[in-house]
Coordinates of C-alpha atoms and ligand atoms in Angstrom, one line a residue:
M177 CA -36.2 -69.3 -49.0
L178 CA -35.8 -66.3 -51.2
F179 CA -34.7 -68.0 -54.4
G180 CA -36.8 -71.1 -53.8
C181 CA -39.0 -70.6 -56.8
L182 CA -36.3 -69.6 -59.2
D183 CA -34.7 -72.2 -61.5
K184 CA -31.0 -72.8 -61.1
V185 CA -29.8 -70.7 -64.0
T186 CA -31.6 -67.6 -62.9
Y187 CA -30.3 -68.1 -59.4
V188 CA -26.7 -68.2 -60.6
Q189 CA -27.4 -65.2 -62.8
I190 CA -28.7 -63.3 -59.8
L191 CA -25.7 -64.2 -57.7
T192 CA -23.4 -63.1 -60.5
L193 CA -25.2 -59.8 -60.8
I194 CA -24.9 -59.3 -57.1
A195 CA -21.2 -60.1 -57.2
L196 CA -20.7 -57.7 -60.1
A197 CA -22.6 -55.0 -58.4
E198 CA -20.5 -55.5 -55.3
I199 CA -17.3 -55.3 -57.4
S200 CA -18.4 -52.1 -59.1
T201 CA -19.4 -50.6 -55.7
V202 CA -16.0 -51.4 -54.3
A203 CA -14.3 -49.9 -57.4
Q204 CA -16.4 -46.7 -57.1
H205 CA -15.7 -46.3 -53.4
T206 CA -12.0 -47.0 -53.4
P207 CA -11.0 -43.3 -53.4
M208 CA -8.1 -42.3 -55.5
R209 CA -4.7 -41.8 -53.9
L210 CA -1.8 -39.6 -54.7
F211 CA 1.9 -39.9 -54.2
S212 CA 4.8 -37.5 -54.2
T213 CA 7.1 -37.7 -57.2
N214 CA 9.9 -37.8 -54.6
S215 CA 8.5 -40.7 -52.6
P216 CA 6.4 -43.0 -54.8
E217 CA 5.9 -45.4 -51.9
S218 CA 3.7 -43.3 -49.6
F219 CA 0.2 -42.0 -50.4
V220 CA -2.2 -39.3 -49.4
D221 CA -5.8 -38.8 -50.2
F222 CA -7.1 -36.2 -52.6
G223 CA -8.1 -33.8 -49.9
E224 CA -4.7 -33.8 -48.3
A225 CA -3.0 -33.3 -51.7
V226 CA -5.2 -30.3 -52.5
L227 CA -5.1 -28.6 -49.1
R228 CA -1.3 -29.1 -48.8
S229 CA -0.5 -28.3 -52.5
L230 CA 3.1 -29.3 -52.0
P231 CA 4.4 -32.5 -50.3
S232 CA 6.9 -31.9 -47.5
D233 CA 9.6 -33.7 -49.6
N234 CA 9.4 -31.0 -52.3
G235 CA 8.1 -33.4 -54.9
L236 CA 4.7 -32.9 -56.6
Y237 CA 1.6 -34.9 -56.1
M238 CA 0.5 -37.3 -58.8
P239 CA -2.5 -39.6 -59.0
E240 CA -1.5 -43.2 -58.2
V241 CA -3.7 -44.5 -61.1
I242 CA -4.9 -42.5 -64.1
H243 CA -8.1 -44.4 -65.1
E244 CA -8.9 -44.7 -68.7
L245 CA -12.3 -43.6 -69.9
D246 CA -14.5 -46.5 -70.8
D247 CA -16.0 -47.5 -74.1
A248 CA -19.4 -46.0 -73.1
F249 CA -17.7 -42.6 -72.8
W250 CA -16.0 -42.8 -76.2
S251 CA -19.2 -43.9 -77.9
D252 CA -21.0 -40.7 -77.0
W253 CA -18.3 -38.1 -76.1
K254 CA -18.9 -36.1 -79.2
T255 CA -22.6 -35.6 -78.6
L256 CA -22.7 -35.0 -74.8
D257 CA -23.2 -31.5 -73.6
F258 CA -20.0 -30.0 -72.2
Q259 CA -21.0 -30.2 -68.6
E260 CA -21.9 -33.9 -68.9
M261 CA -18.7 -34.7 -70.7
A262 CA -16.7 -32.8 -68.1
C263 CA -18.4 -34.6 -65.2
R264 CA -17.7 -38.0 -66.8
V265 CA -14.0 -37.2 -67.3
V266 CA -13.5 -35.7 -63.8
S267 CA -15.4 -38.4 -62.0
T268 CA -13.4 -41.1 -63.8
L269 CA -10.2 -39.5 -62.6
L270 CA -11.4 -38.6 -59.1
Q271 CA -13.0 -41.9 -58.3
G272 CA -14.6 -42.1 -54.9
V273 CA -13.5 -38.6 -53.9
M274 CA -16.9 -36.9 -53.7
P275 CA -20.5 -37.6 -54.5
E276 CA -21.4 -37.2 -58.2
E277 CA -23.9 -34.4 -57.5
D278 CA -21.3 -32.4 -55.6
L279 CA -18.8 -32.9 -58.4
R280 CA -21.4 -31.8 -61.0
E281 CA -22.1 -28.6 -59.0
I282 CA -18.4 -27.8 -58.7
V283 CA -17.7 -28.4 -62.4
S284 CA -20.7 -26.3 -63.6
E285 CA -19.9 -23.4 -61.2
A286 CA -16.2 -23.4 -62.0
L287 CA -16.5 -23.7 -65.8
N288 CA -19.2 -21.2 -66.4
F289 CA -17.6 -19.6 -69.4
P290 CA -16.9 -20.9 -72.9
A291 CA -13.6 -22.1 -74.5
P292 CA -14.4 -21.7 -78.2
V293 CA -12.2 -23.0 -81.1
V294 CA -11.8 -20.3 -83.8
K295 CA -10.8 -21.4 -87.2
L296 CA -8.1 -19.4 -89.0
D297 CA -7.8 -21.8 -91.9
D298 CA -7.9 -25.6 -92.5
S299 CA -4.6 -26.2 -90.7
H300 CA -4.7 -23.4 -88.0
H301 CA -7.2 -23.2 -85.2
V302 CA -7.1 -21.1 -82.0
L303 CA -8.5 -22.4 -78.8
E304 CA -9.5 -19.3 -76.8
L305 CA -8.9 -19.8 -73.1
F306 CA -9.4 -16.2 -72.1
H307 CA -13.1 -16.0 -71.6
G308 CA -12.9 -16.3 -67.8
P309 CA -13.1 -13.4 -65.3
T310 CA -9.3 -12.5 -65.4
L311 CA -8.9 -13.1 -69.1
A312 CA -6.4 -16.0 -68.9
F313 CA -6.6 -19.7 -68.9
K314 CA -5.6 -19.8 -65.2
D315 CA -9.2 -19.1 -64.4
F316 CA -10.1 -22.7 -65.2
G317 CA -7.7 -24.2 -62.7
A318 CA -8.2 -21.6 -60.0
R319 CA -12.0 -21.6 -60.1
F320 CA -12.1 -25.4 -59.8
M321 CA -9.5 -25.5 -57.0
A322 CA -11.4 -22.9 -55.0
R323 CA -14.6 -24.9 -55.1
V324 CA -12.8 -28.1 -54.3
M325 CA -11.1 -26.5 -51.3
A326 CA -14.4 -25.1 -50.0
W327 CA -15.9 -28.6 -50.4
L328 CA -13.1 -30.2 -48.5
N329 CA -13.5 -27.7 -45.7
R330 CA -17.3 -28.0 -45.6
D331 CA -17.5 -29.6 -42.2
S332 CA -15.2 -27.1 -40.5
D333 CA -16.6 -24.1 -38.7
K334 CA -13.5 -22.1 -39.5
P335 CA -13.1 -20.6 -42.9
L336 CA -10.2 -21.6 -45.0
T337 CA -7.6 -18.9 -45.4
V338 CA -5.8 -18.9 -48.7
L339 CA -2.5 -17.0 -48.4
V340 CA -0.8 -16.2 -51.6
A341 CA 2.1 -14.0 -52.9
T342 CA 1.8 -12.7 -56.4
S343 CA 3.9 -10.8 -58.9
G344 CA 0.7 -10.0 -60.9
D345 CA -1.5 -12.5 -62.6
T346 CA -1.7 -15.5 -60.4
G347 CA -3.1 -13.4 -57.5
G348 CA -5.8 -12.0 -59.7
A349 CA -6.9 -15.4 -60.9
V350 CA -6.9 -16.8 -57.3
A351 CA -8.8 -13.8 -55.9
H352 CA -11.5 -14.0 -58.5
A353 CA -11.7 -17.7 -58.2
F354 CA -12.4 -17.6 -54.4
H355 CA -14.5 -14.4 -54.5
N356 CA -17.8 -15.2 -52.8
V357 CA -17.0 -18.9 -52.3
P358 CA -18.5 -19.6 -48.9
G359 CA -16.2 -20.8 -46.1
T360 CA -13.1 -19.3 -47.7
R361 CA -11.1 -16.0 -47.6
V362 CA -8.0 -15.0 -49.6
I363 CA -5.1 -12.8 -48.4
I364 CA -2.9 -11.7 -51.3
L365 CA 0.5 -10.1 -50.9
Y366 CA 1.8 -8.1 -53.8
P367 CA 4.8 -5.9 -54.2
S368 CA 3.7 -2.2 -54.1
G369 CA 4.3 -0.4 -57.4
K370 CA 5.6 -3.6 -59.1
V371 CA 2.4 -4.9 -60.7
S372 CA 0.5 -3.2 -63.6
G373 CA -2.3 -0.8 -62.9
L374 CA -5.0 -3.1 -64.1
Q375 CA -3.5 -6.1 -62.3
E376 CA -3.5 -4.1 -59.1
K377 CA -7.2 -3.3 -59.6
Q378 CA -7.9 -7.0 -60.1
L379 CA -6.4 -7.7 -56.7
T380 CA -7.7 -4.8 -54.7
T381 CA -11.3 -4.1 -55.8
L382 CA -13.1 -7.3 -55.1
G383 CA -13.7 -6.7 -51.4
G384 CA -15.8 -9.3 -49.5
N385 CA -13.7 -12.3 -48.7
I386 CA -10.6 -11.0 -50.5
T387 CA -8.0 -8.9 -48.7
A388 CA -5.0 -7.4 -50.6
M389 CA -1.8 -6.6 -48.7
E390 CA 0.4 -4.1 -50.4
I391 CA 3.9 -4.9 -49.5
D392 CA 6.7 -2.2 -49.5
G393 CA 9.2 -4.6 -51.1
S394 CA 9.8 -7.1 -53.9
F395 CA 7.9 -10.2 -55.0
D396 CA 10.6 -12.2 -53.2
D397 CA 9.8 -10.4 -50.0
C398 CA 6.1 -11.3 -50.4
Q399 CA 7.0 -14.9 -51.0
R400 CA 9.3 -15.0 -47.9
M401 CA 6.5 -13.5 -45.8
V402 CA 4.0 -16.1 -47.0
K403 CA 6.4 -18.9 -46.3
S404 CA 7.1 -17.7 -42.8
A405 CA 3.3 -17.7 -42.0
F406 CA 3.1 -21.3 -43.2
L407 CA 6.0 -22.3 -41.1
D408 CA 4.5 -20.7 -38.0
V409 CA 2.4 -23.6 -36.7
K410 CA 0.3 -21.5 -34.4
V411 CA -0.8 -19.0 -37.0
S412 CA -1.1 -21.6 -39.6
K413 CA -3.5 -23.6 -37.5
A414 CA -5.4 -20.7 -36.1
C415 CA -6.1 -19.3 -39.6
N416 CA -6.6 -22.7 -41.2
L417 CA -4.0 -21.6 -43.8
T418 CA -3.7 -23.1 -47.2
S419 CA -1.8 -22.1 -50.3
A420 CA -3.4 -21.9 -53.7
N421 CA -0.1 -22.7 -55.3
S422 CA 0.1 -23.1 -59.0
I423 CA 1.4 -26.6 -58.7
N424 CA -1.8 -27.7 -56.8
I425 CA -2.9 -31.0 -58.4
S426 CA -6.6 -29.8 -58.5
R427 CA -5.7 -27.1 -61.0
L428 CA -4.7 -29.5 -63.6
I429 CA -8.0 -31.4 -63.6
P430 CA -10.3 -28.7 -65.2
Q431 CA -7.4 -27.9 -67.6
M432 CA -7.8 -31.4 -69.2
L433 CA -11.4 -30.6 -70.2
Y434 CA -10.8 -28.0 -72.9
Y435 CA -8.6 -30.5 -74.7
F436 CA -11.4 -32.9 -74.8
E437 CA -13.8 -30.1 -75.9
A438 CA -11.5 -29.0 -78.7
A439 CA -10.5 -32.5 -79.9
R440 CA -14.1 -33.6 -80.3
Q441 CA -14.7 -30.9 -82.9
F442 CA -12.3 -32.5 -85.4
E443 CA -12.5 -35.7 -87.5
K444 CA -8.9 -36.6 -86.8
P445 CA -6.9 -35.9 -83.6
P446 CA -5.4 -32.4 -83.8
V447 CA -1.9 -31.3 -82.9
F448 CA -2.1 -29.2 -79.7
V449 CA 0.4 -26.3 -79.6
I450 CA 0.9 -25.1 -76.1
P451 CA 2.6 -21.9 -75.1
S452 CA 4.4 -23.1 -71.9
G453 CA 6.1 -21.7 -68.8
N454 CA 5.6 -24.0 -65.8
F455 CA 4.2 -26.7 -68.1
G456 CA 1.0 -27.1 -66.1
N457 CA -1.2 -26.7 -69.2
L458 CA 0.9 -29.3 -71.1
T459 CA 0.9 -31.7 -68.1
A460 CA -2.9 -31.5 -68.1
L461 CA -2.9 -32.6 -71.7
L462 CA -0.6 -35.5 -70.8
L463 CA -3.1 -36.6 -68.1
A464 CA -5.9 -36.4 -70.7
T465 CA -4.0 -38.6 -73.1
R466 CA -3.4 -41.1 -70.3
M467 CA -7.2 -41.2 -69.9
G468 CA -7.4 -42.1 -73.5
L469 CA -7.7 -38.8 -75.4
K470 CA -6.0 -39.2 -78.9
V471 CA -3.9 -36.3 -80.1
G472 CA -2.0 -35.9 -83.4
H473 CA 1.0 -34.7 -81.5
I474 CA 2.0 -32.3 -78.7
V475 CA 4.0 -29.2 -79.4
A476 CA 5.6 -27.3 -76.6
A477 CA 6.2 -23.6 -77.5
T478 CA 8.4 -21.4 -75.3
N479 CA 10.0 -18.0 -75.4
V480 CA 13.8 -17.9 -74.9
N481 CA 13.3 -19.6 -71.5
D482 CA 13.6 -22.9 -73.4
V483 CA 14.8 -25.4 -70.8
V484 CA 12.3 -28.0 -71.8
P485 CA 12.7 -27.7 -75.6
Q486 CA 16.5 -28.0 -74.9
Y487 CA 15.9 -31.1 -72.9
L488 CA 13.7 -32.6 -75.6
T489 CA 16.5 -32.3 -78.2
S490 CA 19.5 -32.9 -76.0
S491 CA 18.2 -35.1 -73.1
T492 CA 20.0 -32.8 -70.7
Y493 CA 17.8 -30.9 -68.2
Q494 CA 19.5 -27.6 -67.2
P495 CA 17.2 -25.3 -65.2
R496 CA 18.6 -21.7 -65.1
P497 CA 17.5 -18.3 -64.0
S498 CA 14.7 -16.9 -66.1
V499 CA 15.0 -14.1 -68.7
A500 CA 12.3 -11.4 -69.0
T501 CA 10.3 -11.4 -72.3
I502 CA 7.1 -9.9 -73.7
S503 CA 5.4 -13.3 -73.1
N504 CA 6.1 -12.9 -69.5
A505 CA 3.8 -15.6 -68.1
M506 CA 6.2 -18.0 -69.6
D507 CA 9.4 -16.5 -68.1
V508 CA 10.3 -19.6 -66.2
G509 CA 13.8 -21.0 -65.8
A510 CA 12.9 -24.1 -63.8
P511 CA 9.4 -25.3 -64.8
S512 CA 7.6 -26.6 -61.8
N513 CA 5.6 -29.3 -63.5
F514 CA 8.7 -30.9 -65.1
A515 CA 8.8 -33.6 -62.4
R516 CA 5.3 -34.5 -63.3
M517 CA 6.1 -34.8 -67.0
V518 CA 9.1 -37.0 -66.2
E519 CA 6.9 -39.2 -64.0
I520 CA 4.2 -39.6 -66.6
F521 CA 6.8 -40.8 -69.1
G522 CA 8.3 -43.2 -66.6
N523 CA 11.6 -41.3 -66.6
D524 CA 12.1 -42.2 -70.2
W525 CA 13.5 -39.3 -72.3
N526 CA 12.9 -41.2 -75.5
A527 CA 9.2 -41.6 -74.8
M528 CA 8.9 -37.9 -73.9
S529 CA 10.8 -36.6 -76.9
T530 CA 8.8 -38.8 -79.2
S531 CA 5.4 -37.5 -77.9
I532 CA 6.4 -33.8 -77.5
T533 CA 8.3 -31.5 -79.8
G534 CA 9.6 -28.2 -78.5
Y535 CA 10.3 -24.9 -80.2
A536 CA 11.5 -21.6 -78.8
Y537 CA 11.3 -18.1 -80.1
N538 CA 12.6 -14.7 -79.1
D539 CA 10.7 -11.4 -78.7
A540 CA 11.5 -10.1 -82.2
Q541 CA 10.1 -13.3 -83.7
T542 CA 7.0 -13.0 -81.4
R543 CA 6.3 -9.5 -82.5
D544 CA 6.6 -10.5 -86.1
A545 CA 4.1 -13.3 -85.5
I546 CA 1.6 -10.9 -83.9
R547 CA 1.7 -8.8 -87.1
E548 CA 1.6 -11.8 -89.4
V549 CA -1.4 -13.4 -87.7
H550 CA -3.2 -10.0 -87.9
E551 CA -2.3 -9.5 -91.6
K552 CA -3.0 -13.0 -92.7
Y553 CA -6.1 -13.8 -90.7
G554 CA -7.3 -10.5 -89.2
Y555 CA -7.0 -12.2 -85.8
V556 CA -5.5 -10.4 -82.8
I557 CA -3.2 -12.8 -80.9
D558 CA -1.5 -12.1 -77.7
P559 CA 2.3 -12.6 -77.2
H560 CA 1.9 -16.1 -75.6
G561 CA -0.4 -17.3 -78.4
A562 CA 2.0 -15.7 -80.9
V563 CA 4.8 -17.9 -79.6
A564 CA 2.6 -20.9 -80.1
Y565 CA 1.6 -19.8 -83.6
L566 CA 5.3 -19.8 -84.6
A567 CA 5.7 -23.3 -83.2
A568 CA 2.6 -24.4 -85.2
E569 CA 4.1 -23.0 -88.3
A570 CA 7.4 -24.9 -87.7
W571 CA 5.4 -28.1 -87.1
L572 CA 3.2 -27.6 -90.2
L573 CA 6.3 -27.1 -92.4
Q574 CA 7.2 -30.7 -91.6
H575 CA 3.6 -32.0 -91.4
P576 CA 1.5 -30.0 -93.8
D577 CA -1.5 -32.3 -93.5
D578 CA -1.9 -31.9 -89.8
I579 CA -4.5 -29.8 -88.0
T580 CA -3.1 -27.6 -85.4
V581 CA -4.9 -26.1 -82.4
I582 CA -3.0 -23.2 -80.9
L583 CA -3.8 -22.4 -77.3
E584 CA -4.5 -18.7 -76.9
T585 CA -3.9 -18.5 -73.1
A586 CA -4.6 -14.8 -72.5
H587 CA -6.6 -12.0 -73.9
P588 CA -4.4 -9.6 -76.0
S589 CA -5.8 -6.6 -74.0
K590 CA -3.7 -7.8 -71.0
F591 CA -0.5 -6.7 -73.0
P592 CA -1.5 -3.2 -74.2
E593 CA 2.1 -1.9 -74.8
V594 CA 3.2 -4.7 -77.1
M595 CA -0.2 -4.8 -78.9
H596 CA -0.2 -1.1 -79.5
E597 CA 3.4 -1.2 -80.8
E598 CA 2.7 -3.9 -83.3
L599 CA -0.9 -3.3 -84.3
G600 CA -1.7 0.3 -83.5
A601 CA -3.8 1.7 -80.7
D602 CA -7.2 0.6 -82.0
A603 CA -6.6 -3.1 -82.7
V604 CA -7.4 -4.4 -79.2
K605 CA -10.5 -3.6 -77.2
I606 CA -10.5 -4.1 -73.5
P607 CA -13.4 -6.4 -72.6
E608 CA -16.0 -4.7 -70.5
R609 CA -15.4 -6.8 -67.4
L610 CA -11.8 -5.5 -67.3
A611 CA -12.5 -2.0 -68.5
C612 CA -14.9 -1.3 -65.6
L613 CA -12.2 -2.0 -63.1
A614 CA -10.4 1.3 -64.0
D615 CA -13.1 3.2 -62.1
A616 CA -13.3 0.8 -59.2
E617 CA -11.8 1.9 -55.9
K618 CA -8.6 0.3 -54.7
V619 CA -8.6 -1.0 -51.2
S620 CA -5.4 -2.5 -49.8
I621 CA -3.6 -2.9 -46.4
P622 CA -0.1 -1.3 -46.7
M623 CA 2.5 -3.4 -44.9
K624 CA 6.3 -3.3 -44.5
A625 CA 8.3 -6.2 -46.0
D626 CA 8.5 -7.8 -42.6
E627 CA 7.4 -11.3 -41.6
N628 CA 6.4 -10.3 -38.1
E629 CA 3.9 -7.7 -39.3
L630 CA 2.1 -10.4 -41.3
L631 CA 2.2 -12.8 -38.4
Q632 CA 0.8 -10.2 -36.1
W633 CA -2.0 -9.3 -38.5
L634 CA -2.9 -12.9 -39.0
S635 CA -3.0 -13.5 -35.2
A636 CA -5.2 -10.6 -34.8
N637 CA -7.5 -11.6 -37.7
P638 CA -7.7 -15.4 -37.5
A639 CA -10.9 -15.4 -39.6
Ligands
PLP713 C1 0.6 -19.2 -67.0 C2 0.5 -18.9 -68.4 C3 1.2 -19.6 -69.4 C4 2.0 -20.8 -69.1 O1 1.3 -21.9 -68.6 P1 2.0 -23.1 -67.9 O2 0.9 -24.0 -67.5 O3 2.7 -22.4 -66.7 O4 3.0 -23.7 -68.8 C5 1.0 -19.2 -70.7 N1 0.3 -18.1 -71.0 C6 -0.3 -17.4 -70.1 C7 -1.1 -16.2 -70.6 C8 -0.2 -17.7 -68.8 O5 -0.8 -16.9 -67.9

């Protein structure tokens, strides 16, 4: 027999090894599951959570288990190259979802631009998240989501149609993220005349698998039309419709990675200061901490839409209509990721308010901060980053020995009026990849704000 010539000890060792190998294979191949925050008892697989975006019970998908990174990871995480570190983190979270090589390819294609940490002084650092194609951190999430969706649809002969309504920025990030991704196309609805000139160019000049519908109506009309297409079972099926909703769980995954990347550059865990609206960016950090990333503290910075800072001090959660500000990507009155935050802290206000401190600032304070950062450090910070800078200052006042990392979520050139008003016309240069859009030709399909027109168009153009 096979083990006849082995002594007993070796035989037992071999059996143990086989058993261990079996256990680790099982662990690796038990794919992760997700539940809805509104029904913790029922589960879906990762593919369903990504392609559906939203559970039908209006909750949010959350991973059943958030695996901690193992000792082997922590012993070399500071020396790994970024792609390698990123793959280890993602594959630990997404266990058994896809083969390692596919994951590697997706991560390296999605995150093909840097996220540098710029030092202002010993206690202030800026994590620049605007080096992607649309100059905002949403590129991270959107580019990863696009490639994961294409991967999930890989065996279908029908392309995936991503249908999205935008009031400006999200649509641009989604369009760029899916541009030239095989097996996908994007249809963006935007309100005619209600997005900025450059934003419109970002939506309408890509061509290829990106189609822009210019709706004669409001953003709400666009959203209503998109909703009606999803509710129409025939059209939805014929077009293989999916939404690239900002609460899609896959978006949060790559957003964890820049926290790891930034934190490993410091001797002691830094305090992350996060300018927040829907709190996706902050939720991504919470996931990273659940995987074992150590942080000094978490600071949530908002403009006057301060529902979460209010909750953190009062324990009362009171969503309300949003107010327009100069940091407009954070004008959110009912943050969509709040349910995930509550879930991560096991519905324990004490736990959340111990880990996260919130601060809120108005536009006048934000403008002052833009000038202050420029005068003190010669650094040009955008209105969202400026809100975070103020919160970092407030935190450092109480904790002067801490190291803060302020997330700079968008390039200042995306907010030309405010920047010109505070710093003069020459302070901000538009990066070449955006500037060249000014000359590109706009192509859009004009459409009335009418659900039936969209349904007809989709029926006539199923792919
Ligand atoms: C979306 C966005 C935010 C807010 O991020 P959340 O994840 O929604 O909290 C902040 N800054 C900019 C520039 C954004 O585009």
